[in-house]
Amino acid sequence: MSGNTFGKLFTVTTFGESHGLALGAIIDGCPPGIELSEEDLQLDLDRRKPGTSRYTTQRKEADQVKILSGVFEGKTTGTPIGLLIENTDQRSKDYGKIKDQFRPAHADYTYMQKYGIRDYRGGGRSSARETAMRVAAGAVAKKVLANLWGIKIRGYLSQLGPIKAELLDWNEVEQNPFFCPDKSKVPEMEAYMQALNKEGNSVGAKITVVAENMIPGLGEPVFDRIDADLAHALMGINAVKGVEIGAGFACVAQKGTEHRDEITPEGFKSNQAGGVLGGISTGQDLIASLALKPTSSLRIPGQSVDIEGNPVEVITTGRHDPCVGIRATPIAEAMMALVILDHALRNRGQNGHVQSGVPIIPGSIPGQIGS
Amino acid sequence: MSGNTFGKLFTVTTFGESHGLALGAIIDGCPPGIELSEEDLQLDLDRRKPGTSRYTTQRKEADQVKILSGVFEGKTTGTPIGLLIENTDQRSKDYGKIKDQFRPAHADYTYMQKYGIRDYRGGGRSSARETAMRVAAGAVAKKVLANLWGIKIRGYLSQLGPIKAELLDWNEVEQNPFFCPDKSKVPEMEAYMQALNKEGNSVGAKITVVAENMIPGLGEPVFDRIDADLAHALMGINAVKGVEIGAGFACVAQKGTEHRDEITPEGFKSNQAGGVLGGISTGQDLIASLALKPTSSLRIPGQSVDIEGNPVEVITTGRHDPCVGIRATPIAEAMMALVILDHALRNRGQNGHVQSGVPIIPGSIPGQIGS
Amino acid sequence: MSGNTFGKLFTVTTFGESHGLALGAIIDGCPPGIELSEEDLQLDLDRRKPGTSRYTTQRKEADQVKILSGVFEGKTTGTPIGLLIENTDQRSKDYGKIKDQFRPAHADYTYMQKYGIRDYRGGGRSSARETAMRVAAGAVAKKVLANLWGIKIRGYLSQLGPIKAELLDWNEVEQNPFFCPDKSKVPEMEAYMQALNKEGNSVGAKITVVAENMIPGLGEPVFDRIDADLAHALMGINAVKGVEIGAGFACVAQKGTEHRDEITPEGFKSNQAGGVLGGISTGQDLIASLALKPTSSLRIPGQSVDIEGNPVEVITTGRHDPCVGIRATPIAEAMMALVILDHALRNRGQNGHVQSGVPIIPGSIPGQIGS
Amino acid sequence: MSGNTFGKLFTVTTFGESHGLALGAIIDGCPPGIELSEEDLQLDLDRRKPGTSRYTTQRKEADQVKILSGVFEGKTTGTPIGLLIENTDQRSKDYGKIKDQFRPAHADYTYMQKYGIRDYRGGGRSSARETAMRVAAGAVAKKVLANLWGIKIRGYLSQLGPIKAELLDWNEVEQNPFFCPDKSKVPEMEAYMQALNKEGNSVGAKITVVAENMIPGLGEPVFDRIDADLAHALMGINAVKGVEIGAGFACVAQKGTEHRDEITPEGFKSNQAGGVLGGISTGQDLIASLALKPTSSLRIPGQSVDIEGNPVEVITTGRHDPCVGIRATPIAEAMMALVILDHALRNRGQNGHVQSGVPIIPGSIPGQIGS
């Protein structure tokens, strides 16, 4: 299968360039009989939408999604769901000057080497604009997961440049433009972003996503473990350079006694594993984090070459996010939802008749580290 | 496709339980005309083999691989390559006592919930023994990559518990039992491991793998980026909890001017990107790191439950690696090789006629950070 | 992968119901640098379009296709190509009466049993209207095949009900509303169709498709043989009940001396094989035939049941093709093109470096049977 | 996915050359908890085995299959099932003379053009010997289908050269060496085969396979219809040149009133559709037929070329089936079983929660045409 299709049973295929006519997606394999409307998708699209705060790109896109098929009388029919968002604010003249240059740390050079041709308008297919369709598709997956199994997926910004944020309050996440779960850190973040804007620089970020009310048994070892597929999904988001499950890289310096999540009849005593053992979900919260690099579209000049290999100095003046990580929370949630739903269907396909007879251990005991 | 097949054009499907009769693999889509012998595979298998140092499990396995098909008169024929390793040292009586218990942080519980049945002997399919077939298949991929494009893949231990190691000398890596590239750190690691053994505990590790002499243009955005597929491959190795490409999680606190790898006609000035931009290889070294958790098979008792949900105390007395990360280097190399070869073939399929006309920028300028 | 994606490297995913807002497709894996315009697609769409003769349904659809992405400055970019056709002539009131009935020999009953819900307007997803997107995608494949390898794909009606037609003249095929290659049979077909219309009945048809200027080596045994994938492609067209390659079912009564295509340095002496040996193309013309059943939408009443299982009498009064086979020629060509291109890319992926050293045997010697 | 893997959720990957060390397969995605033993597989393998009658090749192969993994304490575990058959009677000297020649109507030439290299011993990978593994894997699928849904799959020889056989008695099928369901035709077949042997010629055959006690709802339109996937499966068997579902090519001359299977609350009135409507199973018997060409390995000389393109005369003296169709019945059954099980799991994955509320119409009313 080609690279623009995601998933195996619940699949999402997308198209669309930053400054093309439209973005679109086809969702295939959606369970039938689920109530679904354009509003369900719009909610998450609006959370991702550019131009909503002064800390994100000022491109104005309505990001109005249309459902073209697969839903009848308000319910999914099991046939493919066609989605479409027309591009409205293309302003392609902004980008003309980079036609013959390779912006450092952008995909310009690699697309050209791969395909011998590229749509240079606004990054073309490599633009983060493409993620709108992931968010729309992810919203469908979230709806199905909630409806069939009660699974809930949420995310938050766990670090903005040097500023870390703890998951203190889920309710706070939607109350500030950073998806920051710690209200006390918001002013610090605002000040940091203003200084960054003045400097003309950008910064990285870390996002954490969590699936609650998970069911055990999801994941297809030895290769399509649920954590491996999550890593594929999250590393495949623009600008992501690292993915962790549960304790993540902290496990390198941990001892076995520290990392192993002991089990009691009342629940797991901790969740260092992030809800996965042997590539299969335990039923605890599924927890993943991702690192997003600082965008490379800067007003500060950088060295590069043009399409003939001559040295040039590149300055980016368009509308860009100084921290692409800020808007990444809904995208990461969407990708997690796609992975979990795909695995839920794959698991039902192979094991739908299974009754293990083994009591299900409740999630983590509240208050435990890593829970 | 089911979960035991890896790759899309160059595919590897594996089978085998820790204490079953044999492990096996089928490699499909291998380019024809490549010289290949069992010795090519055995070399890497011996590097992974248990029982080679006192820092790894004392299980004795010859891990003698047989090529059953797909090679004729010393060359690959393009038809599937069947591989087989018979299990010799099964000693299954060691494991009988865990038949009805779920070892903490092991896959016992999740396999049982998923399938309603499990082969409890030595972890069954969830045992790290399964990785022998990855190494064998990876050795085939390495051979093809070297033969057709001159690509070379190597790895090293970059951290053992608290002890970090820099990539000082590739030659040193094969000279010590840790795959440590810094000779000066080896005594410290030995001392650490001895203390750990005495304590009956285990520890995590970090591995770094590098593909040199890469070609640009590999990777299939937007979902099957080469970094995303690497993340899938590496996170899918037993015990892995995190994957980084290039700068990895360090990018969270980096500024854009720091992270972006500027380009000159002589080469990239750095390699924070780890050889990937927009999900497509740049031609620089492809660099990935992975975090391996400490094994949970400890002599120190841990709380758990049995298959009826009753609390039990679990002690593992079998032969286990106190640091599973030590033997992970050849496995990580193998997985990287599988990903790169699969992408090289996919790229050739779609773009085999492309001549970009754009000069290829040399790899990183020597001595630069991250190169 | 779910059922609405076709192909492995060159993939086509479609959506759309007969009376929904639009039909759409995403083509992924298209080789870059190929000149492509909407006109290229429109040509074949117009050949398939309903309402063009009095022997086909009188539904009026402009079938105007838009390319929404993947083409830049007139050339394919290698990124996904989004296609859209808006439905204009929906007239859904025609279909209201079949809401609660299962038309005999239609997909009404099976969709309902599978999904528990169905879009009953005009057959919903099971309508032949869906094939418009196959034709559009097939036109892209035809263009690429012609451009990169000079392969040409054409089809004709080889039988209409009891009337057989020989391939006398390719030029004649586009000169009559039946795609009939024998001018002398056209009046007979016209008379037959008029009588059929008067009777209120329908009839089956047989279509033959041919790929000329083929290249040897396409096909991926043992399962994805090119003939097997052709069979999948052609049997997957609405109303198809049989597929033949080359001699097809005639081979049952043939002897070995009769069927085997002997080889000379000047070419194969015949083409009973239809251009495939061992599932791999020989380089001769690739030839396949398909049987299309008579449509079941008749004015003549038929027995059936409603959604509660009660007996009903069904009469179909809408606009329907009395012989769905007539319009199937462009659809069959399209599916053949998709198969060949997918295989050409898969073959290039695995074997792009191969130089067999074996002289290529020319196609069939002109005038031979089965050529 | 590469060409030696069959299926999407229940997958079978095979390896092995005619005169290599062994044949093998990996079954992945098998539902757990199903009783399975080597005897279950051996039964069908023995039905396919060469050398069992004087009408098939005299090659002697024990075809003794070993299950190497995926079964524990007599039940499938859900992990991959590794299968192995060692080749014992290789006698490779028989084939040395064809090393540099291309046998007419064999895959010699196409393998060489594709891969630039081939294992010429006994046809290598293109030998029908490869089908042993299909039969073994199909036996697993049959067991699962019977166990989980009560589905039963059987086949018979419906035509041998010019001699047709009606399905008079399933019990007769296993009582003669032809899988002929009409006892009265057996002497005629025997006489025909003896004359054919004397002549040194071969002949084609037609096989029909039937799945009884089917469940409705299997099939994934619009591309992966169950009939399309059956066509893929059956056309992918060595020597097959045509596939029909239900009425097959007879539908070309049928009228709509003749072909449509009317429905009553007591059952379908006929089964022209062969158990599929709109690509989804109706619950009636699923019926498919396939045409097998006469083998081209003849004692009667044929014209061909050698690897340098020079004309040669080819005579095949090895052990060959004068009618490869005779042994094809168990192979066709196996492929049908693989298709149905794969679709049953795919359907359960997407639609496992569906309750259509629509009464299930019983299968065909006994005695009806086509039932």
Short mmCIF file of C-alpha atoms in Angstrom, two decimals, chain A residues 1-5 7-11 13-17 20-22 24-26 28-29 32-33 67-70 72-73 75-82 84 99 111 115 117-121 125, chain C residues 1-5 7-11 13-17 20-22 24-26 28-29 32-33 67-70 72-73 75-82 84 99 111 115 117-121 125:
data_model
loop_
_atom_site.label_atom_id
_atom_site.label_comp_id
_atom_site.label_asym_id
_atom_site.label_seq_id
_atom_site.Cartn_x
_atom_site.Cartn_y
_atom_site.Cartn_z
CA MET A 1 0.00 0.00 0.00
CA SER A 2 1.17 3.45 -0.78
CA GLY A 3 2.24 5.96 1.79
CA ASN A 4 -0.89 8.09 2.01
CA THR A 5 -3.07 5.37 3.46
CA GLY A 7 -4.33 1.68 8.94
CA LYS A 8 -5.24 -1.83 7.93
CA LEU A 9 -8.91 -2.40 8.68
CA PHE A 10 -9.97 1.13 9.54
CA THR A 11 -8.07 3.02 6.88
CA THR A 13 -6.27 7.86 2.76
CA THR A 14 -5.62 11.56 2.27
CA PHE A 15 -4.73 14.00 -0.48
CA GLY A 16 -4.08 17.68 -0.76
CA GLU A 17 -1.44 20.36 -1.03
CA GLY A 20 -4.07 23.34 -3.96
CA LEU A 21 -7.81 23.45 -4.48
CA ALA A 22 -8.76 21.25 -1.58
CA GLY A 24 -9.62 15.40 1.15
CA ALA A 25 -9.76 11.99 2.76
CA ILE A 26 -11.45 8.66 2.36
CA ASP A 28 -12.74 3.00 4.74
CA GLY A 29 -13.80 0.19 7.03
CA PRO A 32 -21.75 1.02 10.49
CA GLY A 33 -24.59 2.38 12.55
CA ILE A 67 -19.03 14.64 4.42
CA LEU A 68 -19.66 13.48 0.86
CA SER A 69 -20.58 9.82 1.37
CA GLY A 70 -20.81 6.95 3.80
CA PHE A 72 -27.03 8.14 5.56
CA GLU A 73 -29.80 9.54 7.67
CA LYS A 75 -25.48 7.22 10.64
CA THR A 76 -22.41 5.60 9.15
CA THR A 77 -23.33 2.94 6.60
CA GLY A 78 -20.06 0.97 6.58
CA THR A 79 -19.20 2.26 3.10
CA PRO A 80 -16.34 4.71 2.57
CA ILE A 81 -16.68 8.17 4.04
CA GLY A 82 -15.50 10.90 1.68
CA LEU A 84 -13.50 17.44 1.70
CA LYS A 99 10.54 28.40 -5.84
CA TYR A 111 10.86 16.02 -2.36
CA TYR A 115 10.16 12.99 -7.34
CA ILE A 117 9.40 17.79 -9.34
CA ARG A 118 7.58 19.57 -6.52
CA ASP A 119 4.69 21.86 -5.82
CA TYR A 120 6.62 24.68 -4.16
CA ARG A 121 3.54 26.67 -3.14
CA ARG A 125 2.16 18.21 0.21
CA MET C 1 -6.48 -2.87 3.75
CA SER C 2 -10.12 -2.23 3.40
CA GLY C 3 -12.14 -3.17 0.36
CA ASN C 4 -12.35 0.18 -1.37
CA THR C 5 -8.65 0.41 -2.13
CA GLY C 7 -3.64 -2.05 -5.87
CA LYS C 8 -0.49 -2.24 -3.82
CA LEU C 9 1.97 0.33 -5.15
CA PHE C 10 -0.27 2.24 -7.53
CA THR C 11 -3.41 2.40 -5.43
CA THR C 13 -9.34 4.33 -3.23
CA THR C 14 -12.88 5.39 -4.06
CA PHE C 15 -16.00 6.64 -2.33
CA GLY C 16 -19.48 7.63 -3.34
CA GLU C 17 -23.08 6.53 -3.53
CA GLY C 20 -24.98 11.02 -2.70
CA LEU C 21 -23.35 14.40 -3.14
CA ALA C 22 -20.36 13.23 -5.12
CA GLY C 24 -14.38 10.65 -5.48
CA ALA C 25 -11.10 8.83 -5.64
CA ILE C 26 -7.55 9.12 -4.39
CA ASP C 28 -1.62 7.12 -4.62
CA GLY C 29 1.80 6.05 -5.83
CA PRO C 32 5.83 11.71 -11.09
CA GLY C 33 6.57 13.82 -14.12
CA ILE C 67 -8.37 16.99 -10.30
CA LEU C 68 -7.92 18.44 -6.83
CA SER C 69 -4.28 17.63 -6.10
CA GLY C 70 -1.19 15.77 -7.20
CA PHE C 72 1.27 20.77 -10.69
CA GLU C 73 1.96 22.81 -13.78
CA LYS C 75 2.50 17.16 -14.50
CA THR C 76 2.00 14.54 -11.83
CA THR C 77 4.06 15.25 -8.75
CA GLY C 78 4.12 11.79 -7.19
CA THR C 79 1.80 12.90 -4.39
CA PRO C 80 -1.79 11.64 -4.19
CA ILE C 81 -4.19 12.70 -6.93
CA GLY C 82 -7.61 13.65 -5.60
CA LEU C 84 -14.07 14.47 -7.67
CA LYS C 99 -36.82 1.43 0.44
CA TYR C 111 -25.80 -4.93 2.22
CA TYR C 115 -24.07 -3.58 7.66
CA ILE C 117 -28.21 -0.33 7.40
CA ARG C 118 -28.14 0.76 3.78
CA ASP C 119 -28.48 3.80 1.59
CA TYR C 120 -31.39 2.63 -0.55
CA ARG C 121 -31.30 5.57 -2.96
CA ARG C 125 -22.75 2.19 -2.97
#
